[in-house]
mmCIF file of C-alpha atoms and ligand atoms in Angstrom:
data_model
loop_
_atom_site.group_PDB
_atom_site.id
_atom_site.type_symbol
_atom_site.label_atom_id
_atom_site.label_comp_id
_atom_site.label_asym_id
_atom_site.label_seq_id
_atom_site.Cartn_x
_atom_site.Cartn_y
_atom_site.Cartn_z
ATOM 1 C CA UNK A 10 -21.658 0.251 29.118
ATOM 2 C CA UNK A 11 -24.283 -1.940 30.778
ATOM 3 C CA UNK A 12 -26.724 -4.207 28.948
ATOM 4 C CA UNK A 13 -29.697 -1.844 29.222
ATOM 5 C CA UNK A 14 -27.931 1.181 27.790
ATOM 6 C CA UNK A 15 -26.383 -0.935 25.006
ATOM 7 C CA UNK A 16 -29.822 -2.147 24.015
ATOM 8 C CA UNK A 17 -31.114 1.421 24.180
ATOM 9 C CA UNK A 18 -28.291 2.612 21.943
ATOM 10 C CA UNK A 19 -28.948 -0.190 19.422
ATOM 11 C CA UNK A 20 -32.569 0.927 19.182
ATOM 12 C CA UNK A 21 -31.640 4.575 18.740
ATOM 13 C CA UNK A 22 -29.101 3.728 16.038
ATOM 14 C CA UNK A 23 -31.664 1.620 14.197
ATOM 15 C CA UNK A 24 -34.201 4.465 14.372
ATOM 16 C CA UNK A 25 -31.711 6.922 12.815
ATOM 17 C CA UNK A 26 -30.439 4.599 10.085
ATOM 18 C CA UNK A 27 -33.177 5.267 7.507
ATOM 19 C CA UNK A 28 -32.710 9.050 7.644
ATOM 20 C CA UNK A 29 -28.949 8.755 7.199
ATOM 21 C CA UNK A 30 -29.355 6.301 4.339
ATOM 22 C CA UNK A 31 -31.673 8.706 2.558
ATOM 23 C CA UNK A 32 -29.296 11.625 3.024
ATOM 24 C CA UNK A 33 -26.333 9.615 1.740
ATOM 25 C CA UNK A 34 -28.182 8.196 -1.255
ATOM 26 C CA UNK A 35 -26.502 10.582 -3.712
ATOM 27 C CA UNK A 36 -23.051 10.411 -2.157
ATOM 28 C CA UNK A 37 -21.175 13.124 -0.280
ATOM 29 C CA UNK A 38 -20.398 15.574 -3.138
ATOM 30 C CA UNK A 39 -23.527 17.580 -2.301
ATOM 31 C CA UNK A 40 -22.012 18.430 1.115
ATOM 32 C CA UNK A 41 -19.186 20.573 -0.306
ATOM 33 C CA UNK A 42 -18.899 24.116 -1.662
ATOM 34 C CA UNK A 43 -16.819 24.633 -4.834
ATOM 35 C CA UNK A 44 -13.053 24.375 -4.259
ATOM 36 C CA UNK A 45 -11.447 27.724 -3.397
ATOM 37 C CA UNK A 46 -8.688 28.986 -5.707
ATOM 38 C CA UNK A 47 -7.417 31.617 -3.264
ATOM 39 C CA UNK A 48 -6.463 31.651 0.413
ATOM 40 C CA UNK A 49 -9.460 32.788 2.490
ATOM 41 C CA UNK A 50 -7.062 34.549 4.897
ATOM 42 C CA UNK A 51 -4.822 36.605 2.559
ATOM 43 C CA UNK A 52 -6.139 36.074 -0.983
ATOM 44 C CA UNK A 53 -2.981 34.467 -2.375
ATOM 45 C CA UNK A 54 -3.443 31.707 -4.957
ATOM 46 C CA UNK A 55 -0.274 29.882 -3.878
ATOM 47 C CA UNK A 56 -1.943 26.852 -2.285
ATOM 48 C CA UNK A 57 -0.401 23.455 -1.498
ATOM 49 C CA UNK A 58 -2.188 20.291 -0.393
ATOM 50 C CA UNK A 59 -1.458 19.755 3.315
ATOM 51 C CA UNK A 60 -3.572 16.763 4.373
ATOM 52 C CA UNK A 61 -5.942 14.263 2.841
ATOM 53 C CA UNK A 62 -7.986 12.461 5.451
ATOM 54 C CA UNK A 63 -11.283 10.977 6.531
ATOM 55 C CA UNK A 64 -13.664 11.407 9.461
ATOM 56 C CA UNK A 65 -11.559 9.571 12.045
ATOM 57 C CA UNK A 66 -13.862 10.310 14.988
ATOM 58 C CA UNK A 67 -17.408 9.587 13.851
ATOM 59 C CA UNK A 68 -16.437 7.525 10.793
ATOM 60 C CA UNK A 69 -19.085 9.130 8.635
ATOM 61 C CA UNK A 70 -18.444 8.685 4.900
ATOM 62 C CA UNK A 71 -16.516 11.357 2.971
ATOM 63 C CA UNK A 72 -12.953 12.500 2.165
ATOM 64 C CA UNK A 73 -11.543 15.807 3.382
ATOM 65 C CA UNK A 74 -8.628 17.917 2.236
ATOM 66 C CA UNK A 75 -6.715 20.679 3.963
ATOM 67 C CA UNK A 76 -4.696 23.171 1.909
ATOM 68 C CA UNK A 77 -1.881 25.374 3.193
ATOM 69 C CA UNK A 78 -1.276 28.868 1.834
ATOM 70 C CA UNK A 79 2.395 29.271 0.881
ATOM 71 C CA UNK A 80 2.120 33.057 1.267
ATOM 72 C CA UNK A 81 0.754 33.314 4.842
ATOM 73 C CA UNK A 82 0.758 29.772 6.277
ATOM 74 C CA UNK A 83 -3.020 29.610 6.765
ATOM 75 C CA UNK A 84 -4.392 26.052 6.691
ATOM 76 C CA UNK A 85 -7.988 25.511 5.637
ATOM 77 C CA UNK A 86 -10.464 22.882 4.491
ATOM 78 C CA UNK A 87 -10.700 22.905 0.696
ATOM 79 C CA UNK A 88 -13.223 22.228 -0.653
ATOM 80 C CA UNK A 89 -15.132 23.446 2.385
ATOM 81 C CA UNK A 90 -18.346 21.929 3.693
ATOM 82 C CA UNK A 91 -21.479 23.871 2.741
ATOM 83 C CA UNK A 92 -24.378 24.409 5.156
ATOM 84 C CA UNK A 93 -25.896 21.037 4.312
ATOM 85 C CA UNK A 94 -22.548 19.326 4.846
ATOM 86 C CA UNK A 95 -21.961 21.076 8.168
ATOM 87 C CA UNK A 96 -25.409 20.005 9.367
ATOM 88 C CA UNK A 97 -24.754 16.428 8.264
ATOM 89 C CA UNK A 98 -21.344 16.037 9.916
ATOM 90 C CA UNK A 99 -22.259 17.836 13.170
ATOM 91 C CA UNK A 100 -25.401 15.730 13.658
ATOM 92 C CA UNK A 101 -25.092 13.270 16.553
ATOM 93 C CA UNK A 102 -21.648 14.610 17.523
ATOM 94 C CA UNK A 103 -22.264 17.188 20.249
ATOM 95 C CA UNK A 104 -25.929 16.314 20.654
ATOM 96 C CA UNK A 105 -28.244 13.396 19.940
ATOM 97 C CA UNK A 106 -26.354 10.117 19.895
ATOM 98 C CA UNK A 107 -22.997 11.704 20.790
ATOM 99 C CA UNK A 108 -24.209 13.807 23.700
ATOM 100 C CA UNK A 109 -23.838 11.291 26.539
ATOM 101 C CA UNK A 110 -20.281 10.377 25.563
ATOM 102 C CA UNK A 111 -19.150 13.985 25.203
ATOM 103 C CA UNK A 112 -20.912 15.133 28.366
ATOM 104 C CA UNK A 113 -18.497 12.917 30.288
ATOM 105 C CA UNK A 114 -15.499 14.311 28.407
ATOM 106 C CA UNK A 115 -16.426 17.921 29.135
ATOM 107 C CA UNK A 116 -17.154 17.247 32.793
ATOM 108 C CA UNK A 117 -13.601 16.020 33.322
ATOM 109 C CA UNK A 118 -11.916 19.144 32.017
ATOM 110 C CA UNK A 119 -12.035 21.384 35.060
ATOM 111 C CA UNK A 120 -8.252 21.970 35.186
ATOM 112 C CA UNK A 121 -8.196 23.218 31.593
ATOM 113 C CA UNK A 122 -11.175 25.484 32.313
ATOM 114 C CA UNK A 123 -9.493 26.969 35.384
ATOM 115 C CA UNK A 124 -6.345 27.656 33.352
ATOM 116 C CA UNK A 125 -8.409 29.605 30.814
ATOM 117 C CA UNK A 126 -9.915 31.790 33.540
ATOM 118 C CA UNK A 127 -6.487 32.274 35.188
ATOM 119 C CA UNK A 128 -5.040 33.581 31.901
ATOM 120 C CA UNK A 129 -7.593 36.408 31.847
ATOM 121 C CA UNK A 130 -7.536 37.260 35.568
ATOM 122 C CA UNK A 131 -4.397 39.513 35.520
ATOM 123 C CA UNK A 132 -5.998 41.744 32.876
ATOM 124 C CA UNK A 133 -9.425 42.027 34.538
ATOM 125 C CA UNK A 134 -10.350 44.918 36.812
ATOM 126 C CA UNK A 135 -13.100 43.607 39.083
ATOM 127 C CA UNK A 136 -16.738 42.866 38.378
ATOM 128 C CA UNK A 137 -17.338 42.088 34.730
ATOM 129 C CA UNK A 138 -19.839 40.619 32.297
ATOM 130 C CA UNK A 139 -18.359 37.778 30.266
ATOM 131 C CA UNK A 140 -19.738 36.182 27.101
ATOM 132 C CA UNK A 141 -18.467 32.676 26.302
ATOM 133 C CA UNK A 142 -18.860 31.967 22.577
ATOM 134 C CA UNK A 143 -19.506 28.339 21.586
ATOM 135 C CA UNK A 144 -20.311 27.629 25.212
ATOM 136 C CA UNK A 145 -21.780 24.162 24.547
ATOM 137 C CA UNK A 146 -23.433 23.100 27.789
ATOM 138 C CA UNK A 147 -21.762 25.866 29.804
ATOM 139 C CA UNK A 148 -19.195 23.742 31.639
ATOM 140 C CA UNK A 149 -16.391 26.297 31.239
ATOM 141 C CA UNK A 150 -18.582 29.036 32.737
ATOM 142 C CA UNK A 151 -19.533 26.882 35.698
ATOM 143 C CA UNK A 152 -15.877 26.171 36.545
ATOM 144 C CA UNK A 153 -14.655 29.707 35.827
ATOM 145 C CA UNK A 154 -17.155 31.191 38.304
ATOM 146 C CA UNK A 155 -15.149 29.611 41.122
ATOM 147 C CA UNK A 156 -11.956 31.296 39.843
ATOM 148 C CA UNK A 157 -13.601 34.664 39.108
ATOM 149 C CA UNK A 158 -16.516 35.051 41.570
ATOM 150 C CA UNK A 159 -17.141 38.724 40.653
ATOM 151 C CA UNK A 160 -17.792 37.860 37.001
ATOM 152 C CA UNK A 161 -21.248 37.170 35.542
ATOM 153 C CA UNK A 162 -21.005 34.536 32.793
ATOM 154 C CA UNK A 163 -23.319 34.367 29.791
ATOM 155 C CA UNK A 164 -22.948 31.851 26.982
ATOM 156 C CA UNK A 165 -23.857 31.711 23.328
ATOM 157 C CA UNK A 166 -24.124 28.606 21.187
ATOM 158 C CA UNK A 167 -25.736 27.678 17.891
ATOM 159 C CA UNK A 168 -27.248 24.566 19.487
ATOM 160 C CA UNK A 169 -29.819 24.135 22.238
ATOM 161 C CA UNK A 170 -26.837 23.720 24.581
ATOM 162 C CA UNK A 171 -27.235 27.411 25.411
ATOM 163 C CA UNK A 172 -30.742 26.853 26.779
ATOM 164 C CA UNK A 173 -29.622 23.741 28.671
ATOM 165 C CA UNK A 174 -26.722 25.689 30.214
ATOM 166 C CA UNK A 175 -29.092 28.423 31.396
ATOM 167 C CA UNK A 176 -31.640 25.970 32.808
ATOM 168 C CA UNK A 177 -28.863 24.111 34.634
ATOM 169 C CA UNK A 178 -27.699 27.418 36.157
ATOM 170 C CA UNK A 179 -24.237 27.192 34.586
ATOM 171 C CA UNK A 180 -24.653 30.541 32.825
ATOM 172 C CA UNK A 181 -26.648 33.645 33.798
ATOM 173 C CA UNK A 182 -28.071 33.871 30.297
ATOM 174 C CA UNK A 183 -27.797 31.381 27.435
ATOM 175 C CA UNK A 184 -28.146 32.907 23.979
ATOM 176 C CA UNK A 185 -28.989 30.567 21.128
ATOM 177 C CA UNK A 186 -27.647 31.759 17.770
ATOM 178 C CA UNK A 187 -24.510 33.232 16.241
ATOM 179 C CA UNK A 188 -22.164 35.867 17.631
ATOM 180 C CA UNK A 189 -22.638 38.247 14.653
ATOM 181 C CA UNK A 190 -26.419 38.191 15.274
ATOM 182 C CA UNK A 191 -25.987 38.928 18.975
ATOM 183 C CA UNK A 192 -23.399 41.650 18.316
ATOM 184 C CA UNK A 193 -25.839 43.391 15.961
ATOM 185 C CA UNK A 194 -28.613 43.269 18.606
ATOM 186 C CA UNK A 195 -26.490 44.184 21.652
ATOM 187 C CA UNK A 196 -23.367 46.107 20.621
ATOM 188 C CA UNK A 197 -20.952 47.105 23.393
ATOM 189 C CA UNK A 198 -22.595 44.915 26.034
ATOM 190 C CA UNK A 199 -19.748 42.765 27.411
ATOM 191 C CA UNK A 200 -16.422 43.284 29.231
ATOM 192 C CA UNK A 201 -14.946 39.931 28.181
ATOM 193 C CA UNK A 202 -15.559 37.669 25.189
ATOM 194 C CA UNK A 203 -14.044 34.179 25.166
ATOM 195 C CA UNK A 204 -13.718 31.957 22.104
ATOM 196 C CA UNK A 205 -12.277 28.664 23.303
ATOM 197 C CA UNK A 206 -11.824 26.292 20.385
ATOM 198 C CA UNK A 207 -14.620 27.739 18.313
ATOM 199 C CA UNK A 208 -12.965 30.095 15.779
ATOM 200 C CA UNK A 209 -11.588 27.101 13.846
ATOM 201 C CA UNK A 210 -15.147 25.837 13.356
ATOM 202 C CA UNK A 211 -16.425 29.108 11.831
ATOM 203 C CA UNK A 212 -16.900 29.565 8.097
ATOM 204 C CA UNK A 213 -15.566 33.149 8.396
ATOM 205 C CA UNK A 214 -13.142 33.832 11.286
ATOM 206 C CA UNK A 215 -12.925 37.458 10.144
ATOM 207 C CA UNK A 216 -16.662 37.972 10.658
ATOM 208 C CA UNK A 217 -16.433 36.457 14.155
ATOM 209 C CA UNK A 218 -13.529 38.734 15.140
ATOM 210 C CA UNK A 219 -15.445 41.787 13.934
ATOM 211 C CA UNK A 220 -18.494 40.622 15.891
ATOM 212 C CA UNK A 221 -16.368 40.117 19.018
ATOM 213 C CA UNK A 222 -15.096 43.677 18.615
ATOM 214 C CA UNK A 223 -18.664 44.964 18.231
ATOM 215 C CA UNK A 224 -20.123 43.135 21.244
ATOM 216 C CA UNK A 225 -17.287 44.277 23.560
ATOM 217 C CA UNK A 226 -17.223 47.551 25.444
ATOM 218 C CA UNK A 227 -14.196 49.737 24.632
ATOM 219 C CA UNK A 228 -11.298 48.427 26.742
ATOM 220 C CA UNK A 229 -12.934 44.981 26.950
ATOM 221 C CA UNK A 230 -10.973 41.727 26.666
ATOM 222 C CA UNK A 231 -11.035 39.040 24.002
ATOM 223 C CA UNK A 232 -9.485 35.643 24.788
ATOM 224 C CA UNK A 233 -9.050 33.070 22.031
ATOM 225 C CA UNK A 234 -7.853 29.449 22.160
ATOM 226 C CA UNK A 235 -7.333 27.723 18.818
ATOM 227 C CA UNK A 236 -5.365 24.693 17.581
ATOM 228 C CA UNK A 237 -1.822 25.554 16.487
ATOM 229 C CA UNK A 238 -1.108 24.324 12.936
ATOM 230 C CA UNK A 239 2.577 25.106 13.591
ATOM 231 C CA UNK A 240 2.748 22.553 16.450
ATOM 232 C CA UNK A 241 5.477 19.958 15.882
ATOM 233 C CA UNK A 242 2.910 17.275 16.650
ATOM 234 C CA UNK A 243 0.963 18.304 13.525
ATOM 235 C CA UNK A 244 3.919 17.180 11.435
ATOM 236 C CA UNK A 245 4.964 14.197 13.595
ATOM 237 C CA UNK A 246 1.518 12.608 13.877
ATOM 238 C CA UNK A 247 0.199 13.467 10.410
ATOM 239 C CA UNK A 248 -3.436 12.530 9.913
ATOM 240 C CA UNK A 249 -3.571 11.058 13.438
ATOM 241 C CA UNK A 250 -3.126 14.509 15.035
ATOM 242 C CA UNK A 251 -6.447 15.130 16.825
ATOM 243 C CA UNK A 252 -6.653 18.929 16.236
ATOM 244 C CA UNK A 253 -7.016 18.478 12.481
ATOM 245 C CA UNK A 254 -10.483 17.279 13.571
ATOM 246 C CA UNK A 255 -11.901 16.788 10.122
ATOM 247 C CA UNK A 256 -14.404 17.646 8.927
ATOM 248 C CA UNK A 257 -15.242 20.169 11.676
ATOM 249 C CA UNK A 258 -12.141 22.388 11.644
ATOM 250 C CA UNK A 259 -12.433 24.717 8.667
ATOM 251 C CA UNK A 260 -9.597 27.150 9.476
ATOM 252 C CA UNK A 261 -6.299 26.565 11.314
ATOM 253 C CA UNK A 262 -4.619 29.921 11.847
ATOM 254 C CA UNK A 263 -0.920 30.352 12.693
ATOM 255 C CA UNK A 264 -0.444 32.551 15.786
ATOM 256 C CA UNK A 265 1.361 35.318 13.876
ATOM 257 C CA UNK A 266 -1.554 35.634 11.454
ATOM 258 C CA UNK A 267 -4.111 35.916 14.232
ATOM 259 C CA UNK A 268 -2.018 38.482 16.158
ATOM 260 C CA UNK A 269 -1.759 40.694 13.067
ATOM 261 C CA UNK A 270 -5.436 40.322 12.223
ATOM 262 C CA UNK A 271 -6.468 41.268 15.768
ATOM 263 C CA UNK A 272 -4.371 44.448 15.504
ATOM 264 C CA UNK A 273 -6.041 45.263 12.169
ATOM 265 C CA UNK A 274 -9.461 44.719 13.771
ATOM 266 C CA UNK A 275 -8.827 47.233 16.573
ATOM 267 C CA UNK A 276 -7.322 45.088 19.347
ATOM 268 C CA UNK A 277 -4.039 45.243 21.247
ATOM 269 C CA UNK A 278 -2.642 41.777 21.989
ATOM 270 C CA UNK A 279 -1.692 41.559 25.691
ATOM 271 C CA UNK A 280 -0.500 37.951 25.962
ATOM 272 C CA UNK A 281 0.339 34.940 23.805
ATOM 273 C CA UNK A 282 0.473 31.569 25.573
ATOM 274 C CA UNK A 283 1.322 28.144 24.188
ATOM 275 C CA UNK A 284 2.058 25.698 27.033
ATOM 276 C CA UNK A 285 -0.955 27.038 28.986
ATOM 277 C CA UNK A 286 -3.293 26.216 26.094
ATOM 278 C CA UNK A 287 -1.837 22.744 25.469
ATOM 279 C CA UNK A 288 -4.197 19.838 26.029
ATOM 280 C CA UNK A 289 -2.043 16.752 26.778
ATOM 281 C CA UNK A 290 -3.903 14.219 24.619
ATOM 282 C CA UNK A 291 -1.997 14.084 21.302
ATOM 283 C CA UNK A 292 -0.446 10.610 21.609
ATOM 284 C CA UNK A 293 -3.447 9.056 23.334
ATOM 285 C CA UNK A 294 -5.816 10.424 20.679
ATOM 286 C CA UNK A 295 -3.498 9.297 17.877
ATOM 287 C CA UNK A 296 -3.381 5.713 19.208
ATOM 288 C CA UNK A 297 -7.137 5.723 19.801
ATOM 289 C CA UNK A 298 -7.853 6.939 16.244
ATOM 290 C CA UNK A 299 -5.449 4.410 14.755
ATOM 291 C CA UNK A 300 -6.985 1.518 16.723
ATOM 292 C CA UNK A 301 -10.439 2.628 15.599
ATOM 293 C CA UNK A 302 -9.265 2.756 12.018
ATOM 294 C CA UNK A 303 -8.123 -0.888 12.071
ATOM 295 C CA UNK A 304 -10.922 -2.298 14.241
ATOM 296 C CA UNK A 305 -14.303 -2.929 12.647
ATOM 297 C CA UNK A 306 -16.877 -0.269 13.502
ATOM 298 C CA UNK A 307 -19.287 -0.419 16.410
ATOM 299 C CA UNK A 308 -22.882 0.015 15.286
ATOM 300 C CA UNK A 309 -23.387 3.473 13.775
ATOM 301 C CA UNK A 310 -26.503 4.837 12.070
ATOM 302 C CA UNK A 311 -24.582 5.831 8.917
ATOM 303 C CA UNK A 312 -23.456 2.218 8.321
ATOM 304 C CA UNK A 313 -25.601 0.162 5.948
ATOM 305 C CA UNK A 314 -26.236 -2.525 8.531
ATOM 306 C CA UNK A 315 -25.313 -3.270 12.145
ATOM 307 C CA UNK A 316 -22.110 -5.341 12.524
ATOM 308 C CA UNK A 317 -22.591 -9.065 13.155
ATOM 309 C CA UNK A 318 -21.318 -11.038 16.144
ATOM 310 C CA UNK A 319 -17.995 -11.872 14.457
ATOM 311 C CA UNK A 320 -17.147 -8.242 13.719
ATOM 312 C CA UNK A 321 -18.178 -7.171 17.220
ATOM 313 C CA UNK A 322 -15.873 -9.813 18.713
ATOM 314 C CA UNK A 323 -13.008 -8.712 16.450
ATOM 315 C CA UNK A 324 -13.498 -5.106 17.492
ATOM 316 C CA UNK A 325 -13.416 -6.065 21.168
ATOM 317 C CA UNK A 326 -10.208 -8.053 20.599
ATOM 318 C CA UNK A 327 -8.467 -5.136 18.861
ATOM 319 C CA UNK A 328 -9.484 -2.720 21.601
ATOM 320 C CA UNK A 329 -8.307 -5.026 24.382
ATOM 321 C CA UNK A 330 -4.993 -5.592 22.600
ATOM 322 C CA UNK A 331 -4.663 -1.813 22.319
ATOM 323 C CA UNK A 332 -5.051 -1.113 26.039
ATOM 324 C CA UNK A 333 -1.300 -1.217 26.853
ATOM 325 C CA UNK A 334 -0.626 1.155 23.943
ATOM 326 C CA UNK A 335 -3.334 3.523 25.138
ATOM 327 C CA UNK A 336 -1.943 3.494 28.668
ATOM 328 C CA UNK A 337 1.610 4.116 27.458
ATOM 329 C CA UNK A 338 0.436 6.976 25.248
ATOM 330 C CA UNK A 339 -1.502 8.582 28.106
ATOM 331 C CA UNK A 340 1.540 8.406 30.405
ATOM 332 C CA UNK A 341 3.831 9.875 27.731
ATOM 333 C CA UNK A 342 1.345 12.705 27.069
ATOM 334 C CA UNK A 343 1.124 13.693 30.725
ATOM 335 C CA UNK A 344 4.528 12.873 32.175
ATOM 336 C CA UNK A 345 6.978 13.265 29.293
ATOM 337 C CA UNK A 346 5.414 15.667 26.782
ATOM 338 C CA UNK A 347 3.453 18.103 28.935
ATOM 339 C CA UNK A 348 6.407 19.659 30.833
ATOM 340 C CA UNK A 349 8.223 20.349 27.543
ATOM 341 C CA UNK A 350 5.253 21.186 25.313
ATOM 342 C CA UNK A 351 6.126 24.894 25.309
ATOM 343 C CA UNK A 352 9.903 24.831 24.738
ATOM 344 C CA UNK A 353 9.757 21.941 22.228
ATOM 345 C CA UNK A 354 6.892 23.610 20.306
ATOM 346 C CA UNK A 355 4.711 20.549 20.835
ATOM 347 C CA UNK A 356 1.770 22.536 22.273
ATOM 348 C CA UNK A 357 -1.291 21.671 20.213
ATOM 349 C CA UNK A 358 -2.997 25.017 20.790
ATOM 350 C CA UNK A 359 -2.245 28.625 21.635
ATOM 351 C CA UNK A 360 -4.070 31.376 23.508
ATOM 352 C CA UNK A 361 -4.201 35.090 22.754
ATOM 353 C CA UNK A 362 -5.556 37.678 25.178
ATOM 354 C CA UNK A 363 -6.293 41.032 23.540
ATOM 355 C CA UNK A 364 -7.869 44.318 24.590
ATOM 356 C CA UNK A 365 -10.377 46.173 22.448
ATOM 357 C CA UNK A 366 -8.850 49.572 21.719
ATOM 358 C CA UNK A 367 -10.625 52.432 23.452
ATOM 359 C CA UNK A 368 -11.251 54.503 20.315
ATOM 360 C CA UNK A 369 -13.150 51.590 18.763
ATOM 361 C CA UNK A 370 -11.193 51.774 15.508
ATOM 362 C CA UNK A 371 -7.966 50.327 14.252
ATOM 363 C CA UNK A 372 -4.750 51.778 15.738
ATOM 364 C CA UNK A 373 -2.867 54.407 13.745
ATOM 365 C CA UNK A 374 0.073 52.861 11.885
ATOM 366 C CA UNK A 375 3.636 53.350 13.138
HETATM 367 ZN ZN1 ZN B 426 -2.797 33.087 2.784
#
């Protein structure tokens, strides 16, 4: 970061600080819905605490708990953030203060985007209209066009990213809003719907699956990537496992649960992939989060005051000392873990490709 942009960031942080202070004046309890007594996936009341953690990425105040359902294995945030809480914790993550940082991250992900398009290609006929849900700034669509030139890509996002993606020419059409709203307005209007790492952010995955069914033409394809709570890394790395991503990830669905639910919703699952959906960052992200947890914070608008020179120097020292660890973790992720992520069940995500049944209703049992 050069001197000008650091100064610019300091000014922007200072400008945001008063609003954050006001919002945090009464503590974080107001950000949560009442604790659920039953599993939101199957209704069982056999719940066990799975993880107690904090916001390890943005370091906003608050404590977060994940419960696991002993009946079906579903993992979910409990108590869950309410609308106010979601707005608070998403602010300055994908947009505002966080946008520049994340823009760089998304730009560098072309290989992962191509893999997503390749997974759908064998099941596609020819020309098709594709809706990418949670499209962000449309970077997946831009990359996928090169893999699937006969496909027209639209995107939908709850943020203004959808408009930005359309203006930048990365999508044909950028819808701003939710999938259920769009599905109600334009039922049966797409041949493919993709949900790459967005279902886990939704308050009701069931509603999103029903909306995906509604917005697809009969015979259309649904492709879903989500974090895999059954990954061995989830157990090995504990709270330092990136895909827990608290407080944003509200539901972590085991693959078997999602396969069964898709069948109940009127889909036939065509493919289940694990290694293909793996993002080789688990060890690097774990080391990075741990270093950040021990180093004093950089200036953030939700801190009471900017850190002084001593704390800034200490942070720099911790980060420099951590460089060899970060490098080692990155090499292990890519060279040692990635080739075995599938067979060793270390893949941090899985992908399902499903076809909407032609009759539009659930399949007959048996
Ligand atoms: Zn359950």
